[in-house]
Coordinates of C-alpha atoms and ligand atoms in Angstrom, one line a residue:
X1 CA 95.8 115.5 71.6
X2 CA 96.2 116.9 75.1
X3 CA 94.1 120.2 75.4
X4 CA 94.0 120.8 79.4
X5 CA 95.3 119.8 82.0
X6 CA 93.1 117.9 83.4
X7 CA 93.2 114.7 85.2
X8 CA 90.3 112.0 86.5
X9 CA 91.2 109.9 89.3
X10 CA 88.5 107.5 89.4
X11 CA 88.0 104.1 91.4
X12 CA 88.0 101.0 89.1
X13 CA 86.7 98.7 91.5
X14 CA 84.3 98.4 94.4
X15 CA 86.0 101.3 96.0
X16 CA 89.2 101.5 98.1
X17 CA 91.5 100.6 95.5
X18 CA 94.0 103.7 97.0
X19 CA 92.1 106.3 95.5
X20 CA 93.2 108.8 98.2
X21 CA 97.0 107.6 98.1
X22 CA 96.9 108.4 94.4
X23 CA 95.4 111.8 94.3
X24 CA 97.8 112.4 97.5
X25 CA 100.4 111.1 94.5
X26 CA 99.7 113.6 92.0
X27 CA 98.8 116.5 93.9
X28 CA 102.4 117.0 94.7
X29 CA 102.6 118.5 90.8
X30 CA 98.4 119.5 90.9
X31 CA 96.8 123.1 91.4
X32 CA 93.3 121.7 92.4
X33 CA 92.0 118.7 93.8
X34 CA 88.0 118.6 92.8
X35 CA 85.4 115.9 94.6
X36 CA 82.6 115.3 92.2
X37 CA 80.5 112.5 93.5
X38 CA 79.5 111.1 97.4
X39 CA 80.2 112.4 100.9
X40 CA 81.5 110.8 104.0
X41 CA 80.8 107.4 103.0
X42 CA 84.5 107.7 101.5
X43 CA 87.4 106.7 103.4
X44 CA 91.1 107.2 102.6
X45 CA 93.7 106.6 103.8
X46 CA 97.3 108.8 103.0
X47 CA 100.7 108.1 104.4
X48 CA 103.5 110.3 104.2
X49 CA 106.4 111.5 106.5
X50 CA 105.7 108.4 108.9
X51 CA 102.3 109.2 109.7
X52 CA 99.2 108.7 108.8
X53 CA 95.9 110.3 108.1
X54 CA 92.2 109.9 106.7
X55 CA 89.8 111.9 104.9
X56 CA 86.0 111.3 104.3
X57 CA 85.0 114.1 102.5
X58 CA 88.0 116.8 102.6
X59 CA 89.7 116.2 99.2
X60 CA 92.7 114.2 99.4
X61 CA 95.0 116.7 98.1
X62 CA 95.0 119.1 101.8
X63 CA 98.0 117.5 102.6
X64 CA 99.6 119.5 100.0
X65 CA 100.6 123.1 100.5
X66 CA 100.1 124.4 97.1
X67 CA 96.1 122.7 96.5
X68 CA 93.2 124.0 96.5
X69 CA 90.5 121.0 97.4
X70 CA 87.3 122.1 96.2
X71 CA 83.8 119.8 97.2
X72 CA 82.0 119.9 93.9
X73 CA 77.9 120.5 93.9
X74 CA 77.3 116.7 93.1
X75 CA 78.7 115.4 96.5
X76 CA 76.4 115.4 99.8
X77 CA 78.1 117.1 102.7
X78 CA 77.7 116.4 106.6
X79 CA 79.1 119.7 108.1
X80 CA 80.0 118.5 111.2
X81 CA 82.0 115.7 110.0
X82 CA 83.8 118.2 107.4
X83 CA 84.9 120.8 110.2
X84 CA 85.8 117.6 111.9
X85 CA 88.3 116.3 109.2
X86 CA 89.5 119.8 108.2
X87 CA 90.2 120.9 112.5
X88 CA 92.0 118.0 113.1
X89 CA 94.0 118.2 109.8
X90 CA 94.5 122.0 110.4
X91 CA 95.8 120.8 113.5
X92 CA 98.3 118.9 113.3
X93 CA 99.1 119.4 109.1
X94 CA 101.0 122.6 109.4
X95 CA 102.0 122.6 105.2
X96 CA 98.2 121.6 104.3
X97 CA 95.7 122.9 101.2
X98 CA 93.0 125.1 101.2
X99 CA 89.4 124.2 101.2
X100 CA 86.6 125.3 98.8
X101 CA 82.6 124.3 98.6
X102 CA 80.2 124.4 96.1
X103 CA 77.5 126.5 96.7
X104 CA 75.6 124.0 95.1
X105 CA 76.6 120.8 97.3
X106 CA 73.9 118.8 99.1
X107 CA 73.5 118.7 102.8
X108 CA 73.7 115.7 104.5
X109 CA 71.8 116.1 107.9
X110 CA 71.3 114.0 111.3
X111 CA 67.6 112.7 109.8
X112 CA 68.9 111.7 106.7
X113 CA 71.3 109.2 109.0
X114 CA 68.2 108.2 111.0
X115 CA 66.3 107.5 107.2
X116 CA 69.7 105.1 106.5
X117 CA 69.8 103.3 109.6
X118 CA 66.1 102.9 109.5
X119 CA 66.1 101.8 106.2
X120 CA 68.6 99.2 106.5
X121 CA 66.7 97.6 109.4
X122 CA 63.7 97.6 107.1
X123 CA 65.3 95.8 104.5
X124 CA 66.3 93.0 106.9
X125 CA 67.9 90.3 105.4
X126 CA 67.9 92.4 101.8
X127 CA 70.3 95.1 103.7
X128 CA 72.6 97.0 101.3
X129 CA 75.4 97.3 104.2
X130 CA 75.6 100.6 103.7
X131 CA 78.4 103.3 105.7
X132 CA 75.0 104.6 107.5
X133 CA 76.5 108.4 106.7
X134 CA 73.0 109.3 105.2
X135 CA 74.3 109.0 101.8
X136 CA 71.2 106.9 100.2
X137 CA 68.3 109.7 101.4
X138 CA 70.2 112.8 101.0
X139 CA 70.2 111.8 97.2
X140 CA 66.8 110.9 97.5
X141 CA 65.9 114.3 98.7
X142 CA 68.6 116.0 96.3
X143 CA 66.6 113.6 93.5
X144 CA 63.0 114.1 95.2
X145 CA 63.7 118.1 95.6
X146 CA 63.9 118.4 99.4
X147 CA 67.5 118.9 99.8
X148 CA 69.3 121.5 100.9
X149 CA 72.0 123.2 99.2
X150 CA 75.0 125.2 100.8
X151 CA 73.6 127.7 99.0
X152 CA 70.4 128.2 101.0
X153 CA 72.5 129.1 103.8
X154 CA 73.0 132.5 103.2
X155 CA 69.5 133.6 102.5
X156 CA 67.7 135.3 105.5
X157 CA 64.6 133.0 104.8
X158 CA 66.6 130.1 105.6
X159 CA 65.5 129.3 109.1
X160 CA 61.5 129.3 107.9
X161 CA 62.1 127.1 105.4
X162 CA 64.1 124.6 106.9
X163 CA 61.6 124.2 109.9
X164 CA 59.0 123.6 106.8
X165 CA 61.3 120.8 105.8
X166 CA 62.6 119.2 108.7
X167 CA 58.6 118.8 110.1
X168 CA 58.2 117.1 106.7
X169 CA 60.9 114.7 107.7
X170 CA 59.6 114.3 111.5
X171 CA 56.4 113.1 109.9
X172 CA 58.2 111.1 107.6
X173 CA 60.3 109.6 109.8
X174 CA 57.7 109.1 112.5
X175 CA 55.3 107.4 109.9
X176 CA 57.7 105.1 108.0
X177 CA 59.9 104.2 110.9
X178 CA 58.8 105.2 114.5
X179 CA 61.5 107.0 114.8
X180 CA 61.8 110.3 116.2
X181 CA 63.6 112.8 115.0
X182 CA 66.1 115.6 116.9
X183 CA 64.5 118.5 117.7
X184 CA 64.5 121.2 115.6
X185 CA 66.5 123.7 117.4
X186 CA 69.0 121.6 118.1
X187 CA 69.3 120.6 114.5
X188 CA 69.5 124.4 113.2
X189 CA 71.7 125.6 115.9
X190 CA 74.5 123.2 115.2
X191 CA 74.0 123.2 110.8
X192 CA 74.3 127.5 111.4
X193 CA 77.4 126.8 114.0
X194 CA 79.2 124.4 111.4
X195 CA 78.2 126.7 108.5
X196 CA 80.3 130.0 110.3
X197 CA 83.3 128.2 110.0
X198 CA 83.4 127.6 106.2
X199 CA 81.0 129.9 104.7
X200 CA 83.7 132.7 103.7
X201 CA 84.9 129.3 101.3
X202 CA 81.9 128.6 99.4
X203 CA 82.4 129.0 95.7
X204 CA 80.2 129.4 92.5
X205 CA 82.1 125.6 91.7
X206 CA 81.8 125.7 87.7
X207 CA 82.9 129.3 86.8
X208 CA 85.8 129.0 89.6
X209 CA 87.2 126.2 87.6
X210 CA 86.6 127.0 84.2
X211 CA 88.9 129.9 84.7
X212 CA 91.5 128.1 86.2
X213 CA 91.3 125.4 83.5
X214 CA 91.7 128.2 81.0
X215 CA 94.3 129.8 82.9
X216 CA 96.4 126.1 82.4
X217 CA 96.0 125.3 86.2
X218 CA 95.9 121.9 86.6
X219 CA 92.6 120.4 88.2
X220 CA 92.4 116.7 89.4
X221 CA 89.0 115.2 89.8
X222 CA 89.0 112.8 92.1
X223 CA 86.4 110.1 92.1
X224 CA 85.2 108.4 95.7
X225 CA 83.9 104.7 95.7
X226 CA 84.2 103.0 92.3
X227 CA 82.7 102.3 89.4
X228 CA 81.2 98.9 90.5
X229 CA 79.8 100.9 92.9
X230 CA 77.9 103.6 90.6
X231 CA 74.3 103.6 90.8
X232 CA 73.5 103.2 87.1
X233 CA 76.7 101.4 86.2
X234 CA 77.6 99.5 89.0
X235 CA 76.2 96.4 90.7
X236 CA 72.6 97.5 91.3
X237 CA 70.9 97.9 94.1
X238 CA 74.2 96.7 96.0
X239 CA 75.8 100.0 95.0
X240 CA 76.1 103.8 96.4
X241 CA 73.7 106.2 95.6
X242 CA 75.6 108.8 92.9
X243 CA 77.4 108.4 90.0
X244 CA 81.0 107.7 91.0
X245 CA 82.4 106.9 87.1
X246 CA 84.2 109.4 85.8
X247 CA 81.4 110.6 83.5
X248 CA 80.1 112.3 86.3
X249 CA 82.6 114.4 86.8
X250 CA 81.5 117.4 84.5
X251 CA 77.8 117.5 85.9
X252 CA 79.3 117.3 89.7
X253 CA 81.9 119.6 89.3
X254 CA 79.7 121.9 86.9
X255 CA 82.2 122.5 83.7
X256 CA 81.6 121.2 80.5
X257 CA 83.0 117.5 79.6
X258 CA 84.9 118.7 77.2
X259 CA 87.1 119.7 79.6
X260 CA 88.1 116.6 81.2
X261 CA 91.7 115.9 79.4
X262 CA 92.6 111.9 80.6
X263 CA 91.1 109.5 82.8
X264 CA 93.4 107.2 85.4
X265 CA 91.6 104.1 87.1
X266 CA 92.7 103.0 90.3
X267 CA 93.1 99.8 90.0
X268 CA 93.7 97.3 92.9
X269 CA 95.8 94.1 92.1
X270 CA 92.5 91.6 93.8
X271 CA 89.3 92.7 94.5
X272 CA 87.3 93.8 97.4
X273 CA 84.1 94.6 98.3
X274 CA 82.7 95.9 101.5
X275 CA 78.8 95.6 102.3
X276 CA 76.2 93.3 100.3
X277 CA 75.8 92.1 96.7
X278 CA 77.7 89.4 94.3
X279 CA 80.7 88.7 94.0
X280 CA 82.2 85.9 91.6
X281 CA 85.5 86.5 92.4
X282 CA 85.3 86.1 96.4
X283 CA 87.9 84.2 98.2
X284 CA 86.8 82.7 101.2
X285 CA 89.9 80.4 102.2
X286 CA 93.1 81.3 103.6
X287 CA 94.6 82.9 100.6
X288 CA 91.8 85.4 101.0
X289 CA 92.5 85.8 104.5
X290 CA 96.2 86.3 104.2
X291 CA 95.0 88.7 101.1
X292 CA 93.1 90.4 104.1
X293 CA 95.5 90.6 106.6
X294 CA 98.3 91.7 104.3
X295 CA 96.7 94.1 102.8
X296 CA 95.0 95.3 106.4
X297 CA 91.4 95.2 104.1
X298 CA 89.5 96.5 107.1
X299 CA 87.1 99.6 106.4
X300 CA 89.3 102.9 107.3
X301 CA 85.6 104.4 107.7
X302 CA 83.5 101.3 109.4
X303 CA 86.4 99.0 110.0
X304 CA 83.9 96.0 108.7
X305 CA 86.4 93.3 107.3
X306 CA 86.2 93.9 103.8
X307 CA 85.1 91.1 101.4
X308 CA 88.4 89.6 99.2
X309 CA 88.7 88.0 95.9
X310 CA 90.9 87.3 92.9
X311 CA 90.8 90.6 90.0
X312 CA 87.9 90.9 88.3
X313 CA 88.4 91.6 84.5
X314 CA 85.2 91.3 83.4
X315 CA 84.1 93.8 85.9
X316 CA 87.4 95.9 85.4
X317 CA 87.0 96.2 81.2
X318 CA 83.3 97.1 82.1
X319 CA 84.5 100.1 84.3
X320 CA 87.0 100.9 81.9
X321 CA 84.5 101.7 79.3
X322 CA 81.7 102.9 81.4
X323 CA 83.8 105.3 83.4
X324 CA 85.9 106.0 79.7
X325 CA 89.4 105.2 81.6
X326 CA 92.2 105.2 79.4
X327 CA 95.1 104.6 82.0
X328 CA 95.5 102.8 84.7
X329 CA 97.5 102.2 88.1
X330 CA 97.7 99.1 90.1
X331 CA 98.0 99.6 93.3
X332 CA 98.9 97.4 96.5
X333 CA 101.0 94.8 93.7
X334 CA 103.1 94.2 97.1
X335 CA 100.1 92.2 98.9
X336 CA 100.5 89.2 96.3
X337 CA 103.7 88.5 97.2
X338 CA 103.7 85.4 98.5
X339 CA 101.0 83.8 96.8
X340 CA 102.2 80.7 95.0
X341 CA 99.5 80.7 91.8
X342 CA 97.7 84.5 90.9
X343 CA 94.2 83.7 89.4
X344 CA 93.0 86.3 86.9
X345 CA 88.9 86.1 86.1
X346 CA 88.3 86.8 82.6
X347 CA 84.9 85.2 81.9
X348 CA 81.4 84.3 84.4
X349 CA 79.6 81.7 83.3
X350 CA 75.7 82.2 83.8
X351 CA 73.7 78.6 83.7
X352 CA 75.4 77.8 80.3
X353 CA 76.0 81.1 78.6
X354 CA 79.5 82.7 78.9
X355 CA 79.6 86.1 79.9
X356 CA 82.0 89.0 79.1
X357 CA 80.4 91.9 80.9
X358 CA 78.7 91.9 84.4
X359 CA 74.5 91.2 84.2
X360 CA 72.2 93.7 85.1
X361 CA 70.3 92.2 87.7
X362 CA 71.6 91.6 91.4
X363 CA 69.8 88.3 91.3
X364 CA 72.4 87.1 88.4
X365 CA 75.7 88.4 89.2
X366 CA 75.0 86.5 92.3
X367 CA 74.9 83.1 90.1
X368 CA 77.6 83.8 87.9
X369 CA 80.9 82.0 88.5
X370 CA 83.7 83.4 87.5
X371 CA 86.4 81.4 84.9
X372 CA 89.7 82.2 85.4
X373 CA 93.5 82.2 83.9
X374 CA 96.3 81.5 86.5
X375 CA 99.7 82.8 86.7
X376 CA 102.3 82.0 88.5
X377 CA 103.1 84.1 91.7
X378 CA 106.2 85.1 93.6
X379 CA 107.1 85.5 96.5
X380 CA 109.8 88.3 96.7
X381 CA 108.9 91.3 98.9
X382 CA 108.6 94.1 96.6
X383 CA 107.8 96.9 99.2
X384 CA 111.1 98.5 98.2
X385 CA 111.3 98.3 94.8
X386 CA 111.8 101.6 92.8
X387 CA 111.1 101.0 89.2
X388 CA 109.4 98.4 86.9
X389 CA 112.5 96.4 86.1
X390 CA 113.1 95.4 89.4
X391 CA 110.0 93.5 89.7
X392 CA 110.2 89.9 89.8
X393 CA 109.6 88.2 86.5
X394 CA 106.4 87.0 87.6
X395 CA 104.9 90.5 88.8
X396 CA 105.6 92.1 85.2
X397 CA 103.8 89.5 83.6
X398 CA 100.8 89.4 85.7
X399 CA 100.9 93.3 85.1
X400 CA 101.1 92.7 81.2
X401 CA 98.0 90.1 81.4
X402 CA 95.7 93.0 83.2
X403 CA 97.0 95.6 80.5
X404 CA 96.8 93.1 77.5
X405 CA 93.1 91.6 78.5
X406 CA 92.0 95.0 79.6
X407 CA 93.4 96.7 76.5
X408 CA 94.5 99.9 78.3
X409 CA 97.9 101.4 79.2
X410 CA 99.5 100.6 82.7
X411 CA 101.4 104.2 83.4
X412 CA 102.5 103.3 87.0
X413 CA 102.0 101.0 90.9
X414 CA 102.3 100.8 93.9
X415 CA 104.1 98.6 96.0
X416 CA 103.0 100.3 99.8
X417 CA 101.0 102.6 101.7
X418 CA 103.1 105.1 101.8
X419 CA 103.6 108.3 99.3
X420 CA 106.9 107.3 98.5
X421 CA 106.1 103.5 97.2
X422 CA 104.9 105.1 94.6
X423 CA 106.6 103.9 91.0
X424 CA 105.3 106.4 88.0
X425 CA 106.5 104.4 84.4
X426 CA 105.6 107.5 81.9
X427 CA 104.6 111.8 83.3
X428 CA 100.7 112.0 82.7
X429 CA 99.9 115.0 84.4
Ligands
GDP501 P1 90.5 104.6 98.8 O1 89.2 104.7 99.4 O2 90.4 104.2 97.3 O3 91.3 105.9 98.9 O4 91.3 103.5 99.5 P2 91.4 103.3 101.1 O5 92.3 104.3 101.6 O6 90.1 103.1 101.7 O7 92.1 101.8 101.1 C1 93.3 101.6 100.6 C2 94.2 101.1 101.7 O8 95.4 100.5 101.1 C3 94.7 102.2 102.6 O9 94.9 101.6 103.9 C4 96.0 102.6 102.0 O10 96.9 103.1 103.0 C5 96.5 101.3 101.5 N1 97.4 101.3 100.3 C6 97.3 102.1 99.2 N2 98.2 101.7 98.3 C7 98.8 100.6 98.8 C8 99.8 99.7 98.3 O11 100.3 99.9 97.2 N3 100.2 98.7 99.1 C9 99.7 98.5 100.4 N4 100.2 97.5 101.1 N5 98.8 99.4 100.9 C10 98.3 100.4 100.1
IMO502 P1 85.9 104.8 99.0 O1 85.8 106.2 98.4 C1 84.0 100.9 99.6 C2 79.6 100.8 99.8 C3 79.1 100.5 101.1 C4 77.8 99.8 100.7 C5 77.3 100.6 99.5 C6 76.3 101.7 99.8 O2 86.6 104.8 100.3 O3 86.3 103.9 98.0 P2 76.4 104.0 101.1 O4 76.8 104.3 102.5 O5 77.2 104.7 100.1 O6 74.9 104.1 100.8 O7 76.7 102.4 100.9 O8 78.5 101.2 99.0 N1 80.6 102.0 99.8 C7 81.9 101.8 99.7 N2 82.7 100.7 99.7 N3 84.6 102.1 99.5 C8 83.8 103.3 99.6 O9 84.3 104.5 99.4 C9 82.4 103.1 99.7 N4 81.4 104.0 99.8 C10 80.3 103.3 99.9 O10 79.9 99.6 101.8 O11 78.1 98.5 100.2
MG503 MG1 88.2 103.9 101.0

């Protein structure tokens, strides 16, 4: 039974399965457009009108008139890089959204980038490959109770108690890493400068959007990275430092779950992976490359080339039911074309036990080996086509293998970057 309307765009995958080209989708028909998890460590990339743009931390529904893009308290925010995103969308955007901020969001500050680049150099050859956005110690210091939220801002004390903090972090940084840290005035000067420019839009996130839920506005939470990627759910320690699944959603936006109406994952038609850790499914031939160049898999954030591989629907039923998705939408279908035989993994083996759901350590995901079922490809270019029965035999079937092995409702695809190569099969929201 539908109560609200609410809808959870989450990331099925290792991240950038079109996350931001969906929500960009749906907020065309969407009142709000709610981050719940990470910061600038997302990238996405939205076409429309012939050109294109990228957000990191703005919501991806500014590029709609009517939406108000709220950061929720359980993302980490770099100040700097929002006024960044939203000036130069402000700019040259003249129909875009408004943006709101939890008064409860995290800060992300210069040291906590110094912490992730130091960090990674100390893990050496163990590196996660992280965005080195200060993602990983803001959350420790959300987690360890040194963070900063919005919030703190306003009070007078402010000042006083972030010098108390930032000489805890010179010492820390100075002890742990030999590193040193900016100097404090610089640091405060520039967090108070970006703060003037959005402080007359920070909210109190939870009540804000419980009355516009009950009011029958309709809220889109959109997820950032994936759910391979989620820290307890994904593939540990090779993941991202929050909960990306959709579950987080009612503790990083701050209404009750009961809210939360239907779940879409984003679902990519290969896989990808950017940074460290297993991956069964890698392709490291020249159908991965042409996978690569077709589908230009270069980081919109880092531009590292990202790592390619056949679908994953081990990983992909796991996500489904950690992240409780019960639609989904495959997007970039178009990239396959071309690719004589589609390979679909539906099993790893481990030594000589079959397994049907991702392990828990890093050590044996890395052993598995995926098992496959192949399909037959085609190689008609589909970048044009408009609805489901013009797809080439071969794509509809390949569609019906995900949806039958997965056990969950396809609802639409898409067949390009742009907002318009867009196909919807059934209205969801
Ligand atoms: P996100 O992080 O999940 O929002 O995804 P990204 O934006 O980082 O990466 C997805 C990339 O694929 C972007 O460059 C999109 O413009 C592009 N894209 C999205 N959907 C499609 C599609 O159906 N076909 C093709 N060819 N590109 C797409
Ligand atoms: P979107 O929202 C793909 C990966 C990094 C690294 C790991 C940890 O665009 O899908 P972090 O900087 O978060 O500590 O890095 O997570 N990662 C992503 N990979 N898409 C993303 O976001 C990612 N955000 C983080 O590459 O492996
Ligand atoms: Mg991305």
């Amino acid at each position: 039974m539908k109560n609200y309307n609410t809808l959870v765009v989450v990331g099925s995958q290792w991240g950038d399965e079109g996350k931001g080209k969906i929500t960009d989708y749906f907020s065309q028909v969407t009142n709000l457009v709610v981050r719940y998890s990470g910061g600038d460590n997302a990238g996405h990339q939205i076409n429309f009108n012939g050109e294109k743009h990228k957000v990191r931390i703005v919501p991806s529904g500014i590029f709609n008139r009517n939406v108000v893009n709220i950061i929720g308290n359980g993302c980490v925010v770099n100040l700097e890089q929002l006024n960044e995103e939203l000036d130069l969308i402000y700019k040259t955007v003249p129909n875009h959204g408004t943006l709101l901020i939890s008064n409860r969001a995290q800060l992300v500050l210069p040291y906590h980038i110094q912490i992730d680049e130091a960090q990674e150099v100390a893990r050496g050859k163990n590196k996660i490959g992280t965005t080195k956005r200060g993602i990983g110690p803001a959350y420790q210091d959300k987690v360890s109770r040194s963070g900063i939220r919005v919030g703190d801002l306003f009070r007078n004390n402010f000042k006083e108690k972030f010098k108390g903090i930032w000489e805890y972090q010179k010492n820390f940084l100075k002890k742990m890493f030999d590193v040193e840290i900016l100097d404090f005035e610089t640091i405060y000067t520039n967090l108070i400068k970006n703060f003037e420019k959005i402080k007359n839009n920070v909210i109190e996130c939870g009540e804000y959007l419980e009355s516009a839920i009950k009011e029958g506005k309709k809220v889109l939470f959109e997820g950032a990275q994936g759910a391979m990627l989620d820290i307890d759910h994904g593939t540990y320690p090779f993941v991202t430092s929050s909960n990306c699944s959709a579950s987080n959603v009612a503790l990083g936006s701050g209404i009750s779950f009961k809210y939360i109406d239907s779940v879409l994952g984003v679902v990519k038609a290969y896989s990808t992976r950017v940074g460290a850790g297993g991956f069964p499914v890698e392709l490291l031939n020249e159908i991965g490359d042409g996978i690569r160049i077709r589908g230009n898999e270069f980081g919109s954030n880092t531009k590292r080339p990202r790592r390619v591989g056949w679908i994953d629907l081990v990983a992909l039923k796991y996500a489904i039911r950690s992240s409780a998705i019960d639609k989904i939408f495959i997007t970039l279908l178009d990239v396959l074309s071309g690719v004589d035989e589609i390979k679909l993994c539906t099993s790893y083996k481990l030594g000589d036990k079959k397994l049907t759901s991702p392990p828990p350590t890093a050590e044996e995901f890395e052993e598995c080996v995926a098992e496959y079922i192949i399909t037959p490809g085609w190689n008609e270019d589909i970048t044009n086509v408009k609805s489901y029965s013009e797809l080439p035999n071969e794509a509809k079937n390949y569609l019906k293998l995900i949806e039958k092995f997965c056990e969950v409702n396809l609802v639409g695809f898409s067949v390009g970057p742009d907002r318009t190569q867009t196909v919807l099969l059934e209205e969801i929201f």
